[in-house]
One Martini backbone bead per residue (centre of mass of N, CA, C, O) as a GRO file, in nm:
protein
   74
    1UNK     BB    1   2.506   0.611   2.864
    2UNK     BB    2   2.354   0.563   2.588
    3UNK     BB    3   2.331   0.674   2.273
    4UNK     BB    4   2.009   0.677   2.232
    5UNK     BB    5   1.963   0.861   2.483
    6UNK     BB    6   2.133   1.117   2.396
    7UNK     BB    7   2.017   1.146   2.072
    8UNK     BB    8   1.719   0.991   2.018
    9UNK     BB    9   1.793   0.713   1.912
   10UNK     BB   10   1.745   0.394   1.760
   11UNK     BB   11   1.843   0.101   1.731
   12UNK     BB   12   1.811  -0.110   1.467
   13UNK     BB   13   1.743  -0.373   1.622
   14UNK     BB   14   1.510  -0.255   1.788
   15UNK     BB   15   1.343  -0.149   1.553
   16UNK     BB   16   1.304  -0.425   1.413
   17UNK     BB   17   1.162  -0.564   1.648
   18UNK     BB   18   0.922  -0.369   1.657
   19UNK     BB   19   0.824  -0.416   1.370
   20UNK     BB   20   0.773  -0.721   1.403
   21UNK     BB   21   0.570  -0.696   1.631
   22UNK     BB   22   0.363  -0.521   1.476
   23UNK     BB   23   0.321  -0.720   1.242
   24UNK     BB   24   0.212  -0.947   1.417
   25UNK     BB   25  -0.031  -0.796   1.526
   26UNK     BB   26  -0.157  -0.727   1.251
   27UNK     BB   27  -0.194  -1.017   1.155
   28UNK     BB   28  -0.383  -1.105   1.384
   29UNK     BB   29  -0.604  -0.893   1.334
   30UNK     BB   30  -0.668  -0.982   1.044
   31UNK     BB   31  -0.764  -1.263   1.118
   32UNK     BB   32  -0.993  -1.173   1.303
   33UNK     BB   33  -1.146  -1.009   1.090
   34UNK     BB   34  -1.199  -1.239   0.892
   35UNK     BB   35  -1.360  -1.414   1.087
   36UNK     BB   36  -1.584  -1.207   1.145
   37UNK     BB   37  -1.675  -1.172   0.850
   38UNK     BB   38  -1.758  -1.466   0.808
   39UNK     BB   39  -1.968  -1.475   1.034
   40UNK     BB   40  -2.146  -1.246   0.926
   41UNK     BB   41  -2.212  -1.377   0.656
   42UNK     BB   42  -2.337  -1.632   0.770
   43UNK     BB   43  -2.560  -1.492   0.936
   44UNK     BB   44  -2.695  -1.353   0.697
   45UNK     BB   45  -2.770  -1.610   0.542
   46UNK     BB   46  -2.933  -1.743   0.766
   47UNK     BB   47  -3.145  -1.519   0.796
   48UNK     BB   48  -3.249  -1.532   0.506
   49UNK     BB   49  -3.348  -1.825   0.522
   50UNK     BB   50  -3.539  -1.788   0.762
   51UNK     BB   51  -3.730  -1.586   0.627
   52UNK     BB   52  -3.813  -1.764   0.393
   53UNK     BB   53  -3.924  -2.002   0.562
   54UNK     BB   54  -4.139  -1.837   0.709
   55UNK     BB   55  -4.300  -1.752   0.461
   56UNK     BB   56  -4.365  -2.039   0.361
   57UNK     BB   57  -4.518  -2.125   0.614
   58UNK     BB   58  -4.737  -1.907   0.600
   59UNK     BB   59  -4.848  -1.988   0.325
   60UNK     BB   60  -4.919  -2.277   0.391
   61UNK     BB   61  -5.116  -2.212   0.625
   62UNK     BB   62  -5.311  -2.040   0.460
   63UNK     BB   63  -5.387  -2.257   0.256
   64UNK     BB   64  -5.486  -2.464   0.459
   65UNK     BB   65  -5.713  -2.291   0.579
   66UNK     BB   66  -5.866  -2.246   0.315
   67UNK     BB   67  -5.919  -2.544   0.247
   68UNK     BB   68  -6.069  -2.609   0.511
   69UNK     BB   69  -6.294  -2.400   0.476
   70UNK     BB   70  -6.402  -2.494   0.197
   71UNK     BB   71  -6.439  -2.793   0.273
   72UNK     BB   72  -6.643  -2.740   0.512
   73UNK     BB   73  -6.862  -2.577   0.337
   74UNK     BB   74  -6.925  -2.819   0.119
   0.00000   0.00000   0.00000
């Protein structure tokens, strides 16, 4: 039996390797989170512009209909 099995401690080299592995996983997860946050921000901006453009189109159509109605009545 090795020493770390008998006294419940982990050798420093193994502990350091595990810490590095966990740090690598954490770094990768942080990159993924940043990418997702950027995508969410981009989608939010795109949706905001789409709503604005839809409102402008509705206003334009309403004005066009009013002009055509008054022009046809005169």
